[in-house]
Amino acid sequence: MPEARGPAGLNGEAHTRYAPGTPCWVSLMAHGLTATQEFYGELFGWEFRPGPQQLGPYARALLDGREVAGIGQLPPDRHLPVAWTPYLASDDADTTAETVRLSGGTIGVGPLDAGEAGRLAIGSDPAGAVFGIWQAADHLGTDITGVHGTPAWNELLTFESAGVVKFYETVFGYRRETAGSEDFDYVTLHLADRPVAGVHGLGDALPRDRGPHWMTYFEVGDTDEAVARVVGLGGQVLAPAHDSAHGRVATVADPEGARFALIQEPR
Protein backbone atom coordinates (compact mmCIF):
# COMPACT_ATOMS: atom_id res chain seq x y z
CA MET A 1 0.00 0.00 0.00
CA PRO A 2 1.83 3.13 -1.17
CA GLU A 3 1.64 6.53 0.43
CA ALA A 4 -1.50 8.22 -0.86
CA ARG A 5 -3.73 11.06 0.19
CA GLY A 6 -6.52 13.11 -1.23
CA PRO A 7 -5.90 16.27 -3.26
CA ALA A 8 -5.33 18.56 -0.29
CA GLY A 9 -2.59 16.59 1.46
CA LEU A 10 -1.91 15.61 5.05
CA ASN A 11 -2.59 16.61 8.63
CA GLY A 12 -6.31 17.12 8.64
CA GLU A 13 -6.46 19.61 5.81
CA ALA A 14 -9.77 20.15 4.02
CA HIS A 15 -10.24 19.07 0.43
CA THR A 16 -11.23 20.79 -2.78
CA ARG A 17 -12.97 19.05 -5.68
CA TYR A 18 -11.63 15.58 -6.42
CA ALA A 19 -10.18 14.78 -9.84
CA PRO A 20 -12.20 12.20 -11.84
CA GLY A 21 -11.29 8.65 -10.85
CA THR A 22 -10.09 9.60 -7.36
CA PRO A 23 -11.70 7.74 -4.45
CA CYS A 24 -13.66 10.61 -2.90
CA TRP A 25 -16.03 9.01 -0.37
CA VAL A 26 -16.72 5.75 1.44
CA SER A 27 -20.15 4.57 2.47
CA LEU A 28 -21.42 1.64 4.52
CA MET A 29 -24.86 0.09 4.21
CA ALA A 30 -25.83 -1.77 7.39
CA HIS A 31 -28.95 -3.26 8.95
CA GLY A 32 -28.81 -1.56 12.35
CA LEU A 33 -28.14 2.10 11.69
CA THR A 34 -28.10 3.22 15.32
CA ALA A 35 -25.90 0.40 16.59
CA THR A 36 -23.51 0.82 13.66
CA GLN A 37 -23.17 4.53 14.33
CA GLU A 38 -22.44 3.79 17.98
CA PHE A 39 -19.69 1.31 17.01
CA TYR A 40 -17.89 3.68 14.66
CA GLY A 41 -18.51 6.67 16.89
CA GLU A 42 -16.72 4.89 19.74
CA LEU A 43 -13.97 3.56 17.46
CA PHE A 44 -13.14 6.68 15.45
CA GLY A 45 -14.72 9.53 17.38
CA TRP A 46 -17.26 10.19 14.64
CA GLU A 47 -20.37 12.27 15.14
CA PHE A 48 -23.34 12.05 12.79
CA ARG A 49 -25.87 14.21 11.00
CA PRO A 50 -28.57 13.28 8.49
CA GLY A 51 -27.63 13.02 4.83
CA PRO A 52 -29.62 12.49 1.60
CA GLN A 53 -32.37 9.89 2.02
CA GLN A 54 -32.79 8.78 -1.63
CA LEU A 55 -31.64 5.23 -0.81
CA GLY A 56 -33.25 5.12 2.64
CA PRO A 57 -32.10 6.36 6.08
CA TYR A 58 -28.58 7.76 5.79
CA ALA A 59 -26.18 9.71 7.98
CA ARG A 60 -22.87 11.41 7.35
CA ALA A 61 -20.02 10.87 9.80
CA LEU A 62 -18.05 13.92 10.88
CA LEU A 63 -14.78 14.70 12.65
CA ASP A 64 -14.51 18.24 14.00
CA GLY A 65 -17.52 19.15 11.87
CA ARG A 66 -15.96 17.91 8.62
CA GLU A 67 -17.42 15.03 6.62
CA VAL A 68 -15.54 11.73 6.62
CA ALA A 69 -17.85 8.91 5.48
CA GLY A 70 -21.47 7.82 5.25
CA ILE A 71 -23.57 5.10 6.89
CA GLY A 72 -26.94 4.06 5.49
CA GLN A 73 -29.55 1.48 6.39
CA LEU A 74 -30.20 -1.55 4.21
CA PRO A 75 -33.88 -2.21 3.48
CA PRO A 76 -35.02 -5.17 5.62
CA ASP A 77 -36.12 -7.12 2.53
CA ARG A 78 -32.76 -6.76 0.75
CA HIS A 79 -30.21 -9.49 1.49
CA LEU A 80 -27.13 -7.59 0.39
CA PRO A 81 -23.62 -7.79 1.84
CA VAL A 82 -22.87 -5.37 4.65
CA ALA A 83 -19.76 -3.71 3.23
CA TRP A 84 -17.83 -0.49 2.92
CA THR A 85 -18.02 0.87 -0.64
CA PRO A 86 -15.65 3.45 -2.14
CA TYR A 87 -17.07 6.11 -4.44
CA LEU A 88 -14.92 7.22 -7.37
CA ALA A 89 -15.22 10.82 -8.54
CA SER A 90 -16.78 11.60 -11.93
CA ASP A 91 -17.57 14.79 -13.80
CA ASP A 92 -20.56 13.04 -15.40
CA ALA A 93 -22.06 10.06 -13.57
CA ASP A 94 -24.31 9.12 -16.50
CA THR A 95 -21.43 8.92 -18.96
CA THR A 96 -19.27 6.99 -16.48
CA ALA A 97 -22.12 4.56 -15.80
CA GLU A 98 -22.55 3.93 -19.50
CA THR A 99 -18.80 3.34 -19.87
CA VAL A 100 -19.01 0.81 -17.02
CA ARG A 101 -21.70 -1.09 -18.94
CA LEU A 102 -19.81 -0.96 -22.23
CA SER A 103 -16.64 -2.20 -20.52
CA GLY A 104 -18.20 -5.34 -19.06
CA GLY A 105 -19.35 -4.06 -15.68
CA THR A 106 -22.88 -3.61 -14.40
CA ILE A 107 -24.84 -0.74 -12.86
CA GLY A 108 -27.16 -1.82 -10.07
CA VAL A 109 -28.37 1.57 -8.79
CA GLY A 110 -28.86 4.86 -10.64
CA PRO A 111 -27.59 7.12 -11.90
CA LEU A 112 -29.82 9.20 -9.64
CA ASP A 113 -29.74 12.53 -7.84
CA ALA A 114 -28.96 12.62 -4.11
CA GLY A 115 -30.82 15.83 -3.40
CA GLU A 116 -28.58 18.87 -3.80
CA ALA A 117 -25.51 16.84 -2.79
CA GLY A 118 -24.73 15.36 -6.20
CA ARG A 119 -25.49 12.48 -8.52
CA LEU A 120 -24.55 8.86 -7.90
CA ALA A 121 -24.52 5.38 -9.33
CA ILE A 122 -23.50 2.06 -7.80
CA GLY A 123 -21.96 -0.56 -10.04
CA SER A 124 -19.71 -3.59 -10.09
CA ASP A 125 -16.67 -4.52 -12.12
CA PRO A 126 -16.55 -7.64 -14.34
CA ALA A 127 -15.35 -9.75 -11.38
CA GLY A 128 -18.25 -8.57 -9.19
CA ALA A 129 -16.60 -6.03 -6.86
CA VAL A 130 -19.01 -3.21 -5.98
CA PHE A 131 -18.04 0.47 -6.18
CA GLY A 132 -19.81 3.81 -6.35
CA ILE A 133 -19.64 6.71 -8.80
CA TRP A 134 -20.00 10.23 -7.43
CA GLN A 135 -20.65 13.42 -9.40
CA ALA A 136 -20.28 16.20 -6.86
CA ALA A 137 -22.55 19.19 -6.47
CA ASP A 138 -22.88 20.57 -2.92
CA HIS A 139 -21.16 17.52 -1.42
CA LEU A 140 -17.59 17.14 -2.69
CA GLY A 141 -16.78 14.02 -0.67
CA THR A 142 -14.47 13.25 2.25
CA ASP A 143 -13.41 16.62 3.63
CA ILE A 144 -10.49 15.61 5.86
CA THR A 145 -7.69 13.05 5.77
CA GLY A 146 -4.45 12.35 7.58
CA VAL A 147 -5.90 12.05 11.09
CA HIS A 148 -7.34 9.25 13.24
CA GLY A 149 -10.62 7.96 11.83
CA THR A 150 -10.22 9.11 8.23
CA PRO A 151 -9.95 7.02 5.04
CA ALA A 152 -6.31 6.49 4.06
CA TRP A 153 -6.42 4.05 1.11
CA ASN A 154 -8.73 1.85 -0.93
CA GLU A 155 -7.67 -1.55 -2.25
CA LEU A 156 -9.47 -3.98 -4.51
CA LEU A 157 -9.12 -7.62 -3.46
CA THR A 158 -9.85 -9.83 -6.44
CA PHE A 159 -8.87 -13.14 -8.06
CA GLU A 160 -6.27 -11.70 -10.45
CA SER A 161 -5.37 -8.15 -11.37
CA ALA A 162 -4.76 -8.26 -15.12
CA GLY A 163 -8.29 -8.36 -16.51
CA VAL A 164 -9.97 -6.17 -13.93
CA VAL A 165 -7.27 -3.48 -14.09
CA LYS A 166 -8.03 -3.06 -17.81
CA PHE A 167 -11.66 -2.34 -16.84
CA TYR A 168 -10.72 0.39 -14.36
CA GLU A 169 -8.18 1.89 -16.78
CA THR A 170 -10.86 2.16 -19.45
CA VAL A 171 -13.54 3.61 -17.18
CA PHE A 172 -11.47 6.00 -15.07
CA GLY A 173 -8.28 6.63 -17.04
CA TYR A 174 -5.86 5.15 -14.53
CA ARG A 175 -2.24 4.36 -15.27
CA ARG A 176 -1.05 1.09 -13.78
CA GLU A 177 2.19 0.44 -11.95
CA THR A 178 2.95 -3.20 -11.26
CA ALA A 179 4.43 -3.75 -7.83
CA GLY A 180 4.14 -7.51 -7.73
CA SER A 181 6.19 -10.50 -8.76
CA GLU A 182 5.45 -14.03 -9.90
CA ASP A 183 4.14 -14.90 -6.45
CA PHE A 184 2.68 -11.48 -5.52
CA ASP A 185 0.04 -9.98 -7.80
CA TYR A 186 -0.30 -6.26 -6.98
CA VAL A 187 -1.00 -3.22 -9.16
CA THR A 188 -1.15 0.41 -8.07
CA LEU A 189 -3.57 2.68 -9.94
CA HIS A 190 -2.28 6.20 -10.64
CA LEU A 191 -3.81 9.48 -11.71
CA ALA A 192 -1.41 12.24 -12.79
CA ASP A 193 1.53 10.33 -11.28
CA ARG A 194 -0.23 10.06 -7.92
CA PRO A 195 -1.22 6.64 -6.49
CA VAL A 196 -4.94 6.57 -5.71
CA ALA A 197 -5.83 2.88 -5.20
CA GLY A 198 -4.46 -0.65 -5.30
CA VAL A 199 -5.53 -3.94 -6.87
CA HIS A 200 -4.40 -7.14 -5.13
CA GLY A 201 -4.90 -10.45 -6.91
CA LEU A 202 -5.28 -13.15 -4.28
CA GLY A 203 -6.24 -16.16 -6.41
CA ASP A 204 -7.58 -19.02 -4.31
CA ALA A 205 -6.75 -17.07 -1.12
CA LEU A 206 -9.66 -14.69 -1.77
CA PRO A 207 -12.28 -15.31 0.94
CA ARG A 208 -14.90 -17.61 -0.55
CA ASP A 209 -17.66 -16.09 1.55
CA ARG A 210 -16.94 -12.62 0.21
CA GLY A 211 -15.65 -12.77 -3.36
CA PRO A 212 -13.95 -9.79 -5.04
CA HIS A 213 -14.44 -6.61 -2.99
CA TRP A 214 -12.98 -3.24 -2.16
CA MET A 215 -11.28 -2.74 1.19
CA THR A 216 -11.05 0.66 2.87
CA TYR A 217 -8.11 1.44 5.15
CA PHE A 218 -8.80 3.89 7.98
CA GLU A 219 -5.99 5.79 9.64
CA VAL A 220 -5.56 5.31 13.38
CA GLY A 221 -3.13 6.69 15.94
CA ASP A 222 -2.36 3.26 17.40
CA THR A 223 -3.31 0.09 15.52
CA ASP A 224 -3.06 -2.25 18.52
CA GLU A 225 -5.21 0.02 20.64
CA ALA A 226 -7.77 0.35 17.84
CA VAL A 227 -7.90 -3.45 17.37
CA ALA A 228 -8.55 -3.90 21.09
CA ARG A 229 -11.31 -1.32 20.86
CA VAL A 230 -12.88 -3.13 17.87
CA VAL A 231 -13.03 -6.35 19.90
CA GLY A 232 -14.38 -4.56 22.96
CA LEU A 233 -17.15 -3.03 20.86
CA GLY A 234 -18.25 -6.41 19.48
CA GLY A 235 -16.22 -6.57 16.28
CA GLN A 236 -13.71 -9.21 15.28
CA VAL A 237 -10.11 -9.46 14.09
CA LEU A 238 -9.63 -11.02 10.65
CA ALA A 239 -5.87 -10.43 10.35
CA PRO A 240 -3.92 -9.44 13.49
CA ALA A 241 -1.89 -6.24 13.66
CA HIS A 242 1.46 -6.54 11.90
CA ASP A 243 4.16 -4.20 10.67
CA SER A 244 4.43 -3.48 6.96
CA ALA A 245 6.46 -1.11 4.81
CA HIS A 246 3.60 1.36 4.97
CA GLY A 247 2.76 1.14 8.67
CA ARG A 248 1.16 -1.16 11.22
CA VAL A 249 -1.90 -2.79 9.69
CA ALA A 250 -4.78 -4.98 10.86
CA THR A 251 -7.91 -6.23 9.12
CA VAL A 252 -11.09 -6.25 11.20
CA ALA A 253 -14.85 -6.45 10.89
CA ASP A 254 -17.62 -4.56 12.65
CA PRO A 255 -20.40 -6.40 14.56
CA GLU A 256 -22.42 -6.84 11.34
CA GLY A 257 -19.43 -8.25 9.46
CA ALA A 258 -18.34 -5.25 7.36
CA ARG A 259 -14.62 -5.66 6.71
CA PHE A 260 -12.14 -2.79 6.86
CA ALA A 261 -8.48 -2.23 7.64
CA LEU A 262 -6.71 -0.10 10.24
CA ILE A 263 -3.36 1.49 9.49
CA GLN A 264 -0.96 3.43 11.67
CA GLU A 265 1.74 5.36 9.83
CA PRO A 266 5.33 4.29 10.47
CA ARG A 267 6.89 6.05 13.44
Coordinates of C-alpha atoms in Angstrom, one line a residue:
M1 CA 0.0 0.0 0.0
P2 CA 1.8 3.1 -1.2
E3 CA 1.6 6.5 0.4
A4 CA -1.5 8.2 -0.9
R5 CA -3.7 11.1 0.2
G6 CA -6.5 13.1 -1.2
P7 CA -5.9 16.3 -3.3
A8 CA -5.3 18.6 -0.3
G9 CA -2.6 16.6 1.5
L10 CA -1.9 15.6 5.1
N11 CA -2.6 16.6 8.6
G12 CA -6.3 17.1 8.6
E13 CA -6.5 19.6 5.8
A14 CA -9.8 20.2 4.0
H15 CA -10.2 19.1 0.4
T16 CA -11.2 20.8 -2.8
R17 CA -13.0 19.0 -5.7
Y18 CA -11.6 15.6 -6.4
A19 CA -10.2 14.8 -9.8
P20 CA -12.2 12.2 -11.8
G21 CA -11.3 8.6 -10.8
T22 CA -10.1 9.6 -7.4
P23 CA -11.7 7.7 -4.4
C24 CA -13.7 10.6 -2.9
W25 CA -16.0 9.0 -0.4
V26 CA -16.7 5.7 1.4
S27 CA -20.2 4.6 2.5
L28 CA -21.4 1.6 4.5
M29 CA -24.9 0.1 4.2
A30 CA -25.8 -1.8 7.4
H31 CA -29.0 -3.3 9.0
G32 CA -28.8 -1.6 12.3
L33 CA -28.1 2.1 11.7
T34 CA -28.1 3.2 15.3
A35 CA -25.9 0.4 16.6
T36 CA -23.5 0.8 13.7
Q37 CA -23.2 4.5 14.3
E38 CA -22.4 3.8 18.0
F39 CA -19.7 1.3 17.0
Y40 CA -17.9 3.7 14.7
G41 CA -18.5 6.7 16.9
E42 CA -16.7 4.9 19.7
L43 CA -14.0 3.6 17.5
F44 CA -13.1 6.7 15.4
G45 CA -14.7 9.5 17.4
W46 CA -17.3 10.2 14.6
E47 CA -20.4 12.3 15.1
F48 CA -23.3 12.0 12.8
R49 CA -25.9 14.2 11.0
P50 CA -28.6 13.3 8.5
G51 CA -27.6 13.0 4.8
P52 CA -29.6 12.5 1.6
Q53 CA -32.4 9.9 2.0
Q54 CA -32.8 8.8 -1.6
L55 CA -31.6 5.2 -0.8
G56 CA -33.2 5.1 2.6
P57 CA -32.1 6.4 6.1
Y58 CA -28.6 7.8 5.8
A59 CA -26.2 9.7 8.0
R60 CA -22.9 11.4 7.4
A61 CA -20.0 10.9 9.8
L62 CA -18.0 13.9 10.9
L63 CA -14.8 14.7 12.7
D64 CA -14.5 18.2 14.0
G65 CA -17.5 19.1 11.9
R66 CA -16.0 17.9 8.6
E67 CA -17.4 15.0 6.6
V68 CA -15.5 11.7 6.6
A69 CA -17.9 8.9 5.5
G70 CA -21.5 7.8 5.2
I71 CA -23.6 5.1 6.9
G72 CA -26.9 4.1 5.5
Q73 CA -29.6 1.5 6.4
L74 CA -30.2 -1.5 4.2
P75 CA -33.9 -2.2 3.5
P76 CA -35.0 -5.2 5.6
D77 CA -36.1 -7.1 2.5
R78 CA -32.8 -6.8 0.8
H79 CA -30.2 -9.5 1.5
L80 CA -27.1 -7.6 0.4
P81 CA -23.6 -7.8 1.8
V82 CA -22.9 -5.4 4.6
A83 CA -19.8 -3.7 3.2
W84 CA -17.8 -0.5 2.9
T85 CA -18.0 0.9 -0.6
P86 CA -15.6 3.5 -2.1
Y87 CA -17.1 6.1 -4.4
L88 CA -14.9 7.2 -7.4
A89 CA -15.2 10.8 -8.5
S90 CA -16.8 11.6 -11.9
D91 CA -17.6 14.8 -13.8
D92 CA -20.6 13.0 -15.4
A93 CA -22.1 10.1 -13.6
D94 CA -24.3 9.1 -16.5
T95 CA -21.4 8.9 -19.0
T96 CA -19.3 7.0 -16.5
A97 CA -22.1 4.6 -15.8
E98 CA -22.6 3.9 -19.5
T99 CA -18.8 3.3 -19.9
V100 CA -19.0 0.8 -17.0
R101 CA -21.7 -1.1 -18.9
L102 CA -19.8 -1.0 -22.2
S103 CA -16.6 -2.2 -20.5
G104 CA -18.2 -5.3 -19.1
G105 CA -19.3 -4.1 -15.7
T106 CA -22.9 -3.6 -14.4
I107 CA -24.8 -0.7 -12.9
G108 CA -27.2 -1.8 -10.1
V109 CA -28.4 1.6 -8.8
G110 CA -28.9 4.9 -10.6
P111 CA -27.6 7.1 -11.9
L112 CA -29.8 9.2 -9.6
D113 CA -29.7 12.5 -7.8
A114 CA -29.0 12.6 -4.1
G115 CA -30.8 15.8 -3.4
E116 CA -28.6 18.9 -3.8
A117 CA -25.5 16.8 -2.8
G118 CA -24.7 15.4 -6.2
R119 CA -25.5 12.5 -8.5
L120 CA -24.5 8.9 -7.9
A121 CA -24.5 5.4 -9.3
I122 CA -23.5 2.1 -7.8
G123 CA -22.0 -0.6 -10.0
S124 CA -19.7 -3.6 -10.1
D125 CA -16.7 -4.5 -12.1
P126 CA -16.6 -7.6 -14.3
A127 CA -15.3 -9.7 -11.4
G128 CA -18.2 -8.6 -9.2
A129 CA -16.6 -6.0 -6.9
V130 CA -19.0 -3.2 -6.0
F131 CA -18.0 0.5 -6.2
G132 CA -19.8 3.8 -6.4
I133 CA -19.6 6.7 -8.8
W134 CA -20.0 10.2 -7.4
Q135 CA -20.7 13.4 -9.4
A136 CA -20.3 16.2 -6.9
A137 CA -22.6 19.2 -6.5
D138 CA -22.9 20.6 -2.9
H139 CA -21.2 17.5 -1.4
L140 CA -17.6 17.1 -2.7
G141 CA -16.8 14.0 -0.7
T142 CA -14.5 13.3 2.2
D143 CA -13.4 16.6 3.6
I144 CA -10.5 15.6 5.9
T145 CA -7.7 13.0 5.8
G146 CA -4.5 12.4 7.6
V147 CA -5.9 12.1 11.1
H148 CA -7.3 9.2 13.2
G149 CA -10.6 8.0 11.8
T150 CA -10.2 9.1 8.2
P151 CA -9.9 7.0 5.0
A152 CA -6.3 6.5 4.1
W153 CA -6.4 4.1 1.1
N154 CA -8.7 1.8 -0.9
E155 CA -7.7 -1.5 -2.2
L156 CA -9.5 -4.0 -4.5
L157 CA -9.1 -7.6 -3.5
T158 CA -9.9 -9.8 -6.4
F159 CA -8.9 -13.1 -8.1
E160 CA -6.3 -11.7 -10.4
S161 CA -5.4 -8.1 -11.4
A162 CA -4.8 -8.3 -15.1
G163 CA -8.3 -8.4 -16.5
V164 CA -10.0 -6.2 -13.9
V165 CA -7.3 -3.5 -14.1
K166 CA -8.0 -3.1 -17.8
F167 CA -11.7 -2.3 -16.8
Y168 CA -10.7 0.4 -14.4
E169 CA -8.2 1.9 -16.8
T170 CA -10.9 2.2 -19.4
V171 CA -13.5 3.6 -17.2
F172 CA -11.5 6.0 -15.1
G173 CA -8.3 6.6 -17.0
Y174 CA -5.9 5.2 -14.5
R175 CA -2.2 4.4 -15.3
R176 CA -1.0 1.1 -13.8
E177 CA 2.2 0.4 -12.0
T178 CA 3.0 -3.2 -11.3
A179 CA 4.4 -3.8 -7.8
G180 CA 4.1 -7.5 -7.7
S181 CA 6.2 -10.5 -8.8
E182 CA 5.5 -14.0 -9.9
D183 CA 4.1 -14.9 -6.5
F184 CA 2.7 -11.5 -5.5
D185 CA 0.0 -10.0 -7.8
Y186 CA -0.3 -6.3 -7.0
V187 CA -1.0 -3.2 -9.2
T188 CA -1.1 0.4 -8.1
L189 CA -3.6 2.7 -9.9
H190 CA -2.3 6.2 -10.6
L191 CA -3.8 9.5 -11.7
A192 CA -1.4 12.2 -12.8
D193 CA 1.5 10.3 -11.3
R194 CA -0.2 10.1 -7.9
P195 CA -1.2 6.6 -6.5
V196 CA -4.9 6.6 -5.7
A197 CA -5.8 2.9 -5.2
G198 CA -4.5 -0.6 -5.3
V199 CA -5.5 -3.9 -6.9
H200 CA -4.4 -7.1 -5.1
G201 CA -4.9 -10.4 -6.9
L202 CA -5.3 -13.2 -4.3
G203 CA -6.2 -16.2 -6.4
D204 CA -7.6 -19.0 -4.3
A205 CA -6.8 -17.1 -1.1
L206 CA -9.7 -14.7 -1.8
P207 CA -12.3 -15.3 0.9
R208 CA -14.9 -17.6 -0.6
D209 CA -17.7 -16.1 1.5
R210 CA -16.9 -12.6 0.2
G211 CA -15.6 -12.8 -3.4
P212 CA -13.9 -9.8 -5.0
H213 CA -14.4 -6.6 -3.0
W214 CA -13.0 -3.2 -2.2
M215 CA -11.3 -2.7 1.2
T216 CA -11.1 0.7 2.9
Y217 CA -8.1 1.4 5.2
F218 CA -8.8 3.9 8.0
E219 CA -6.0 5.8 9.6
V220 CA -5.6 5.3 13.4
G221 CA -3.1 6.7 15.9
D222 CA -2.4 3.3 17.4
T223 CA -3.3 0.1 15.5
D224 CA -3.1 -2.2 18.5
E225 CA -5.2 0.0 20.6
A226 CA -7.8 0.4 17.8
V227 CA -7.9 -3.4 17.4
A228 CA -8.6 -3.9 21.1
R229 CA -11.3 -1.3 20.9
V230 CA -12.9 -3.1 17.9
V231 CA -13.0 -6.3 19.9
G232 CA -14.4 -4.6 23.0
L233 CA -17.1 -3.0 20.9
G234 CA -18.3 -6.4 19.5
G235 CA -16.2 -6.6 16.3
Q236 CA -13.7 -9.2 15.3
V237 CA -10.1 -9.5 14.1
L238 CA -9.6 -11.0 10.6
A239 CA -5.9 -10.4 10.4
P240 CA -3.9 -9.4 13.5
A241 CA -1.9 -6.2 13.7
H242 CA 1.5 -6.5 11.9
D243 CA 4.2 -4.2 10.7
S244 CA 4.4 -3.5 7.0
A245 CA 6.5 -1.1 4.8
H246 CA 3.6 1.4 5.0
G247 CA 2.8 1.1 8.7
R248 CA 1.2 -1.2 11.2
V249 CA -1.9 -2.8 9.7
A250 CA -4.8 -5.0 10.9
T251 CA -7.9 -6.2 9.1
V252 CA -11.1 -6.3 11.2
A253 CA -14.9 -6.5 10.9
D254 CA -17.6 -4.6 12.7
P255 CA -20.4 -6.4 14.6
E256 CA -22.4 -6.8 11.3
G257 CA -19.4 -8.3 9.5
A258 CA -18.3 -5.2 7.4
R259 CA -14.6 -5.7 6.7
F260 CA -12.1 -2.8 6.9
A261 CA -8.5 -2.2 7.6
L262 CA -6.7 -0.1 10.2
I263 CA -3.4 1.5 9.5
Q264 CA -1.0 3.4 11.7
E265 CA 1.7 5.4 9.8
P266 CA 5.3 4.3 10.5
R267 CA 6.9 6.0 13.4

